[in-house]
Short mmCIF file of C-alpha atoms and ligand atoms in Angstrom, two decimals:
data_model
loop_
_atom_site.label_atom_id
_atom_site.label_comp_id
_atom_site.label_asym_id
_atom_site.label_seq_id
_atom_site.Cartn_x
_atom_site.Cartn_y
_atom_site.Cartn_z
CA MET A 1 -8.76 10.11 20.84
CA LYS A 2 -7.14 7.49 18.61
CA LYS A 3 -3.50 7.83 17.66
CA LEU A 4 -2.47 8.14 14.01
CA VAL A 5 0.45 6.47 12.20
CA TYR A 6 1.73 7.34 8.69
CA ILE A 7 3.53 4.43 7.02
CA THR A 8 5.43 4.65 3.73
CA GLY A 9 5.79 1.51 1.61
CA ALA A 10 2.81 -0.33 3.10
CA SER A 11 1.85 -2.34 0.01
CA SER A 12 4.08 -5.27 1.04
CA GLY A 13 6.66 -6.56 3.51
CA PHE A 14 7.44 -4.63 6.68
CA GLY A 15 5.15 -1.69 5.87
CA LYS A 16 2.13 -3.93 5.41
CA ALA A 17 2.86 -5.84 8.64
CA ILE A 18 3.43 -2.57 10.51
CA ALA A 19 0.05 -1.30 9.30
CA GLU A 20 -1.62 -4.52 10.47
CA LYS A 21 0.06 -4.33 13.88
CA PHE A 22 -0.75 -0.67 14.52
CA ALA A 23 -4.34 -1.20 13.37
CA ALA A 24 -4.70 -4.15 15.75
CA GLU A 25 -3.40 -1.90 18.53
CA GLY A 26 -6.08 0.71 17.85
CA PHE A 27 -4.27 3.29 15.72
CA ASP A 28 -5.80 5.02 12.73
CA ILE A 29 -3.55 4.59 9.72
CA ILE A 30 -2.32 6.37 6.62
CA ILE A 31 -0.72 3.91 4.20
CA THR A 32 1.30 4.90 1.16
CA GLY A 33 3.13 3.33 -1.76
CA ARG A 34 2.99 3.22 -5.55
CA ARG A 35 0.75 0.14 -5.89
CA LYS A 36 -2.52 1.78 -4.89
CA ASP A 37 -4.57 -1.35 -5.69
CA LEU A 38 -2.69 -3.35 -3.02
CA LEU A 39 -3.04 -0.51 -0.54
CA GLU A 40 -6.82 -0.32 -1.14
CA LYS A 41 -7.11 -4.07 -0.51
CA LEU A 42 -5.14 -3.76 2.72
CA ALA A 43 -7.22 -0.77 3.80
CA GLU A 44 -10.44 -2.72 3.26
CA LYS A 45 -9.11 -5.62 5.32
CA LEU A 46 -7.98 -3.37 8.19
CA ARG A 47 -11.27 -1.45 8.26
CA LYS A 48 -13.22 -4.69 8.57
CA ARG A 49 -10.89 -6.45 10.98
CA SER A 50 -9.91 -3.67 13.36
CA LYS A 51 -12.60 -1.02 12.82
CA THR A 52 -9.72 1.31 12.17
CA GLU A 53 -9.92 4.40 9.95
CA VAL A 54 -7.51 4.03 7.04
CA LEU A 55 -6.48 6.58 4.44
CA VAL A 56 -4.65 5.46 1.28
CA GLN A 57 -2.17 7.69 -0.56
CA GLY A 58 -0.71 6.30 -3.78
CA TYR A 59 2.49 8.07 -4.76
CA ASP A 60 6.18 7.63 -5.48
CA VAL A 61 8.47 8.89 -2.68
CA ARG A 62 11.07 9.82 -5.31
CA ARG A 63 8.84 12.58 -6.65
CA LEU A 64 8.88 15.64 -4.41
CA ASN A 65 5.79 17.13 -6.06
CA GLU A 66 3.80 13.95 -5.36
CA VAL A 67 4.93 13.88 -1.73
CA GLU A 68 4.04 17.56 -1.26
CA LYS A 69 0.64 17.09 -2.90
CA ALA A 70 -0.19 14.02 -0.80
CA VAL A 71 0.68 15.74 2.48
CA SER A 72 -1.12 18.96 1.51
CA GLU A 73 -4.25 16.89 0.84
CA LEU A 74 -4.35 15.70 4.47
CA LYS A 75 -7.07 17.63 6.28
CA GLY A 76 -8.21 18.02 9.87
CA LYS A 77 -7.47 15.06 12.10
CA TRP A 78 -5.37 13.39 9.39
CA ARG A 79 -2.71 16.08 9.94
CA LYS A 80 -2.29 15.04 13.59
CA ILE A 81 0.27 12.34 12.90
CA ASP A 82 1.70 10.76 16.04
CA VAL A 83 4.09 8.30 14.38
CA LEU A 84 5.80 8.46 10.98
CA VAL A 85 7.36 5.19 9.81
CA ASN A 86 9.81 5.89 6.99
CA ASN A 87 9.88 2.37 5.57
CA ALA A 88 9.65 2.66 1.75
CA GLY A 89 12.90 1.45 0.28
CA LEU A 90 14.63 -1.10 -1.85
CA ALA A 91 17.83 -2.68 -3.08
CA VAL A 92 18.32 -3.06 -6.82
CA GLY A 93 21.10 -5.30 -8.10
CA LEU A 94 24.07 -6.88 -6.35
CA ASN A 95 27.21 -5.93 -8.25
CA PRO A 96 30.80 -4.95 -7.55
CA ILE A 97 31.17 -1.19 -7.78
CA HIS A 98 33.01 -1.27 -11.14
CA GLU A 99 30.15 -3.23 -12.72
CA GLY A 100 27.32 -1.33 -11.06
CA VAL A 101 24.28 -0.22 -13.05
CA VAL A 102 23.89 3.53 -12.69
CA ASP A 103 20.10 3.36 -13.00
CA ASP A 104 20.02 0.87 -10.08
CA TRP A 105 22.13 3.25 -7.99
CA GLU A 106 19.79 6.15 -8.74
CA ARG A 107 16.72 4.12 -7.79
CA MET A 108 18.26 3.17 -4.45
CA ILE A 109 19.57 6.61 -3.55
CA ASP A 110 16.45 8.41 -4.77
CA THR A 111 14.14 6.08 -2.83
CA ASN A 112 16.05 5.22 0.34
CA VAL A 113 17.68 8.59 0.95
CA LYS A 114 15.91 11.35 -0.96
CA GLY A 115 12.45 9.77 -0.60
CA LEU A 116 12.87 9.48 3.16
CA LEU A 117 13.96 13.13 3.27
CA TYR A 118 11.06 14.36 1.10
CA VAL A 119 8.49 12.59 3.28
CA SER A 120 10.14 13.76 6.50
CA ARG A 121 10.40 17.36 5.27
CA ASN A 122 6.65 17.39 4.71
CA ILE A 123 5.40 15.44 7.74
CA VAL A 124 7.81 16.51 10.49
CA PRO A 125 6.70 20.21 10.46
CA LEU A 126 3.22 18.97 11.40
CA MET A 127 4.80 17.30 14.44
CA VAL A 128 6.89 20.38 15.30
CA THR A 129 3.72 22.48 15.38
CA ARG A 130 2.14 20.04 17.85
CA LYS A 131 5.40 19.70 19.83
CA LYS A 132 5.14 15.93 19.75
CA GLY A 133 5.65 13.01 17.44
CA HIS A 134 7.81 10.01 16.72
CA VAL A 135 9.78 9.35 13.54
CA ILE A 136 10.81 5.73 13.02
CA ASN A 137 13.28 5.22 10.19
CA ILE A 138 13.78 1.72 8.82
CA GLY A 139 17.53 1.37 8.38
CA SER A 140 19.28 -1.95 7.97
CA VAL A 141 22.22 -4.06 9.05
CA ALA A 142 23.46 -2.77 5.67
CA GLY A 143 23.62 0.67 7.27
CA LYS A 144 25.96 -0.65 9.96
CA GLU A 145 28.36 -2.81 7.90
CA ALA A 146 29.20 -2.76 4.21
CA TYR A 147 29.09 -6.12 2.42
CA PRO A 148 30.43 -7.38 -0.92
CA ASN A 149 28.59 -6.10 -4.00
CA GLY A 150 26.30 -3.93 -1.88
CA ALA A 151 28.25 -0.66 -1.76
CA VAL A 152 25.46 1.58 -2.98
CA TYR A 153 22.60 -0.06 -1.06
CA CYS A 154 24.81 -0.04 2.06
CA GLY A 155 25.72 3.58 1.33
CA SER A 156 22.04 4.51 1.15
CA LYS A 157 21.38 2.82 4.51
CA PHE A 158 24.50 4.36 6.10
CA ALA A 159 22.91 7.65 5.02
CA VAL A 160 19.70 6.67 6.84
CA ASP A 161 21.83 5.96 9.92
CA ALA A 162 23.43 9.43 9.78
CA ILE A 163 20.16 11.19 8.93
CA SER A 164 18.47 9.48 11.90
CA LYS A 165 21.20 10.73 14.24
CA GLY A 166 21.02 14.25 12.81
CA MET A 167 17.22 14.33 12.92
CA ARG A 168 17.29 13.32 16.58
CA ILE A 169 19.57 16.26 17.37
CA ASP A 170 17.45 18.74 15.42
CA LEU A 171 14.16 17.55 16.85
CA VAL A 172 15.06 16.98 20.50
CA ALA A 173 14.05 20.51 21.49
CA HIS A 174 10.66 19.99 19.83
CA GLY A 175 9.74 16.92 21.90
CA ILE A 176 9.95 14.60 18.90
CA LYS A 177 11.44 11.13 19.22
CA VAL A 178 13.59 9.66 16.43
CA THR A 179 14.23 5.93 16.33
CA GLN A 180 16.12 3.88 13.78
CA VAL A 181 15.17 0.18 13.44
CA CYS A 182 17.77 -1.87 11.57
CA PRO A 183 16.72 -5.39 10.56
CA GLY A 184 18.94 -8.14 9.23
CA ALA A 185 17.80 -10.73 6.69
CA ALA A 186 14.01 -10.76 6.44
CA VAL A 187 11.80 -12.51 3.95
CA THR A 188 9.58 -10.00 2.08
CA GLU A 189 9.55 -8.88 -1.55
CA PHE A 190 12.98 -7.31 -0.90
CA SER A 191 15.12 -9.92 -2.70
CA LEU A 192 12.62 -10.34 -5.53
CA VAL A 193 12.97 -6.61 -6.17
CA ARG A 194 16.76 -6.72 -5.74
CA PHE A 195 17.03 -9.54 -8.31
CA LYS A 196 14.52 -7.91 -10.65
CA GLY A 197 11.88 -10.64 -10.49
CA ASP A 198 14.24 -13.67 -10.44
CA ARG A 199 12.24 -15.73 -7.90
CA GLU A 200 14.70 -18.64 -7.75
CA ARG A 201 17.62 -16.37 -6.91
CA ALA A 202 15.52 -14.47 -4.39
CA GLU A 203 14.40 -17.64 -2.60
CA LYS A 204 18.01 -18.86 -2.27
CA VAL A 205 18.78 -15.89 -0.01
CA TYR A 206 16.57 -17.38 2.71
CA THR A 207 17.34 -21.10 2.46
CA GLY A 208 18.87 -23.13 5.29
CA PHE A 209 17.92 -20.77 8.14
CA ALA A 210 14.90 -19.06 9.60
CA PRO A 211 14.90 -15.42 8.44
CA LEU A 212 13.05 -12.63 10.18
CA ARG A 213 9.42 -12.32 9.13
CA ALA A 214 7.78 -8.96 8.45
CA GLU A 215 5.65 -9.52 11.56
CA ASP A 216 8.80 -9.73 13.72
CA VAL A 217 9.92 -6.32 12.50
CA ALA A 218 6.41 -4.90 13.00
CA GLU A 219 6.43 -6.08 16.64
CA VAL A 220 9.71 -4.25 17.26
CA VAL A 221 8.54 -1.07 15.53
CA TYR A 222 5.34 -1.11 17.57
CA PHE A 223 7.30 -1.75 20.78
CA ALA A 224 9.44 1.33 20.08
CA ALA A 225 6.30 3.36 19.43
CA SER A 226 4.51 2.17 22.56
CA LEU A 227 7.07 3.16 25.20
CA PRO A 228 6.28 5.95 27.69
CA GLY A 229 6.72 9.53 26.52
CA HIS A 230 10.01 10.03 28.35
CA VAL A 231 11.66 6.88 26.88
CA ASN A 232 13.13 6.60 23.38
CA ILE A 233 14.95 3.81 21.60
CA ASN A 234 17.53 5.66 19.52
CA ASP A 235 18.78 2.73 17.51
CA LEU A 236 17.89 -0.93 17.39
CA VAL A 237 19.46 -3.76 15.36
CA LEU A 238 17.56 -7.04 15.09
CA MET A 239 18.64 -10.15 13.22
CA PRO A 240 17.52 -13.71 12.81
CA THR A 241 19.11 -15.91 15.48
CA ALA A 242 21.07 -17.61 12.69
CA GLN A 243 22.64 -14.30 11.60
CA ALA A 244 25.63 -12.81 13.41
CA SER A 245 26.64 -9.96 11.09
CA ALA A 246 25.82 -8.64 7.63
CA THR A 247 27.90 -11.41 6.08
CA VAL A 248 27.69 -14.29 8.56
CA ILE A 249 24.57 -16.44 8.37
CA HIS A 250 24.62 -19.97 9.74
CA ARG A 251 22.83 -22.22 7.20
CA LYS A 252 21.98 -25.85 7.81
P1 LIG B 1 9.31 -4.94 0.16
O1 LIG B 1 9.83 -4.92 -1.23
O2 LIG B 1 8.42 -6.06 0.56
O3 LIG B 1 8.55 -3.57 0.48
C1 LIG B 1 9.07 -2.34 0.06
C2 LIG B 1 7.99 -1.29 0.14
O4 LIG B 1 8.54 -0.04 -0.27
C3 LIG B 1 6.82 -1.60 -0.77
O5 LIG B 1 5.61 -1.34 -0.11
C4 LIG B 1 7.01 -0.62 -1.93
O6 LIG B 1 5.75 -0.20 -2.43
C5 LIG B 1 7.69 0.56 -1.22
N1 LIG B 1 8.44 1.37 -2.17
C6 LIG B 1 9.54 1.03 -2.88
N2 LIG B 1 9.88 2.03 -3.70
C7 LIG B 1 8.98 3.03 -3.51
C8 LIG B 1 8.79 4.31 -4.07
N3 LIG B 1 9.61 4.80 -5.01
N4 LIG B 1 7.74 5.07 -3.65
C9 LIG B 1 6.91 4.59 -2.70
N5 LIG B 1 7.03 3.40 -2.12
C10 LIG B 1 8.05 2.62 -2.52
O7 LIG B 1 10.60 -4.90 1.10
P2 LIG B 1 10.79 -4.78 2.69
O8 LIG B 1 9.49 -4.75 3.39
O9 LIG B 1 11.79 -5.78 3.06
O10 LIG B 1 11.49 -3.35 2.77
C11 LIG B 1 11.04 -2.29 3.59
C12 LIG B 1 12.24 -1.52 4.09
O11 LIG B 1 13.04 -2.35 4.90
C13 LIG B 1 13.16 -0.99 3.00
O12 LIG B 1 13.58 0.31 3.38
C14 LIG B 1 14.34 -1.97 3.03
O13 LIG B 1 15.50 -1.36 2.55
C15 LIG B 1 14.41 -2.27 4.49
N6 LIG B 1 15.07 -3.49 4.92
C16 LIG B 1 14.71 -4.73 4.42
C17 LIG B 1 15.32 -5.87 4.91
C18 LIG B 1 15.01 -7.23 4.37
O14 LIG B 1 15.88 -8.13 4.51
N7 LIG B 1 13.86 -7.47 3.79
C19 LIG B 1 16.29 -5.80 6.00
C20 LIG B 1 16.59 -4.47 6.44
C21 LIG B 1 15.97 -3.38 5.93
P3 LIG B 1 5.38 -0.01 -3.98
O15 LIG B 1 6.20 -1.00 -4.75
O16 LIG B 1 3.91 -0.28 -4.01
O17 LIG B 1 5.72 1.41 -4.24
C1 LIG B 2 18.36 -5.69 3.85
C2 LIG B 2 19.25 -6.65 4.55
O1 LIG B 2 21.54 -7.75 4.43
O2 LIG B 2 20.11 -7.93 2.49
O3 LIG B 2 18.63 -4.38 4.21
O4 LIG B 2 21.17 -5.85 3.04
S1 LIG B 2 20.58 -7.05 3.57
#
């Protein structure tokens, strides 16, 4: 029987690359995000390329009722989720704390922290019933070190770090693995979203060095998911070779 992965935020970036990787490795896939049109296009591509079965769920992780509805609509084999990748997330703005935009803060905390919790609260019980499963939370180097003007984004990812540790403790007796994957600078739509569509500013983030690509992160996530049953990666930080910490990037 094929394995099944549930990926949040699969319309772009890491989530999309993770869906492509797992499909290529023979998984069936549930992909979610708000931009349903992009998800449908990806689903079509994966069905053709990998003969994989793909289910699309368009919803906003910030809305508990939408999360609950989406999970309750899963029937039969689609409830047998082997791997949950909690990937949906974003940074909005880059400001010192005293100039922060409260709406930006709410978007980050509601998506990165509460959204991850809402999805987990609805999917993990399905794993507990089956006494197996693997939750992979996408954290960040920003959840390991705070950096200037990033207090709230970093705070949201520090929360993911703590939630991952707590989840692992709560789920160990149920045979469920919990892994946190923490990437450094990676080129996706992340900076375009952070800078609210300012493409020039977003592109500058990745000049003068080779950033991680979404495919690099997908390889690592798949590696964590493909280890034997008795082996778990608790926490993994990956960075571009040119990056040494959240704030130190060697640019040519
Ligand atoms: P992208 O902007 O390319 O992708 C973000 C994904 O999250 C999109 O598919 C988006 O889908 C989804 N998403 C955002 N908000 C919501 C929401 N409210 N409801 C549902 N889905 C949502 O960025 P990345 O791929 O880079 O980001 C993925 C994760 O990786 C995030 O958690 C990010 O914090 C983290 N990260 C990114 C790094 C980087 O440098 N790029 C490094 C470390 C971690 P849609 O808009 O369709 O809803
Ligand atoms: C994304 C990486 O360093 O831009 O989480 O915060 S960083």
